[in-house]
Short mmCIF file of C-alpha atoms in Angstrom, two decimals:
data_model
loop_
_atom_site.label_atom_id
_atom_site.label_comp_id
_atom_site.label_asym_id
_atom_site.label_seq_id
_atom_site.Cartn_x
_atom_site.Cartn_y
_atom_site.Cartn_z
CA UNK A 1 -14.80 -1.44 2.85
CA UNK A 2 -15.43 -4.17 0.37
CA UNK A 3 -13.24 -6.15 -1.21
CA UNK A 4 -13.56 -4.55 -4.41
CA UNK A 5 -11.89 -1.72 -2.89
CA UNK A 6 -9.34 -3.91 -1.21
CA UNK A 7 -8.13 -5.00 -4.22
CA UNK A 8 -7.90 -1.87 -5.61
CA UNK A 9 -6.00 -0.14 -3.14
CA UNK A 10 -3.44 -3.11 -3.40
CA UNK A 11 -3.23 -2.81 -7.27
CA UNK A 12 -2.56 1.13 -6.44
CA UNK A 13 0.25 0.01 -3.98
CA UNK A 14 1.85 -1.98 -5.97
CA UNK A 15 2.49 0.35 -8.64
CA UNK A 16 3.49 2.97 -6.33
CA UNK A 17 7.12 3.63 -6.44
CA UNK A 18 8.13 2.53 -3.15
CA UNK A 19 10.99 4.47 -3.38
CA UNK A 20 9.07 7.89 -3.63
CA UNK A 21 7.86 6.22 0.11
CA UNK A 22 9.38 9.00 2.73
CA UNK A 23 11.03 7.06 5.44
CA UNK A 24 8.50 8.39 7.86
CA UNK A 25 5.97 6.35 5.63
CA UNK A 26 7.70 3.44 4.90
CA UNK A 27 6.64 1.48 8.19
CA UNK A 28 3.15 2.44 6.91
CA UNK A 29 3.23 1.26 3.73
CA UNK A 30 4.75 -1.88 4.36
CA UNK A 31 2.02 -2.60 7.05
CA UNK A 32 -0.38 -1.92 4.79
CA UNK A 33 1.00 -4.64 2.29
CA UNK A 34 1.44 -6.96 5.09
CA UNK A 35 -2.10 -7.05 6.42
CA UNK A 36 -3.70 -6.36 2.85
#
């Protein structure tokens, strides 16, 4: 994956509504964010 897409799938977090996030998913999401 290149960065392009990196940044990309961070701009795509970010706008997600984390509080749509399941609490099954939530541990996911964050970890994503956190290593992004």
């Amino acid at each position: 994956m290149n960065r392009h897409d990196v940044d990309k799938d961070l701009e795509l977090l970010k706008k997600y509504d984390a509080t749509r996030v399941s609490e099954e998913d939530k541990p996911l999401f964050e970890k994503l964010l956190k290593d992004a």
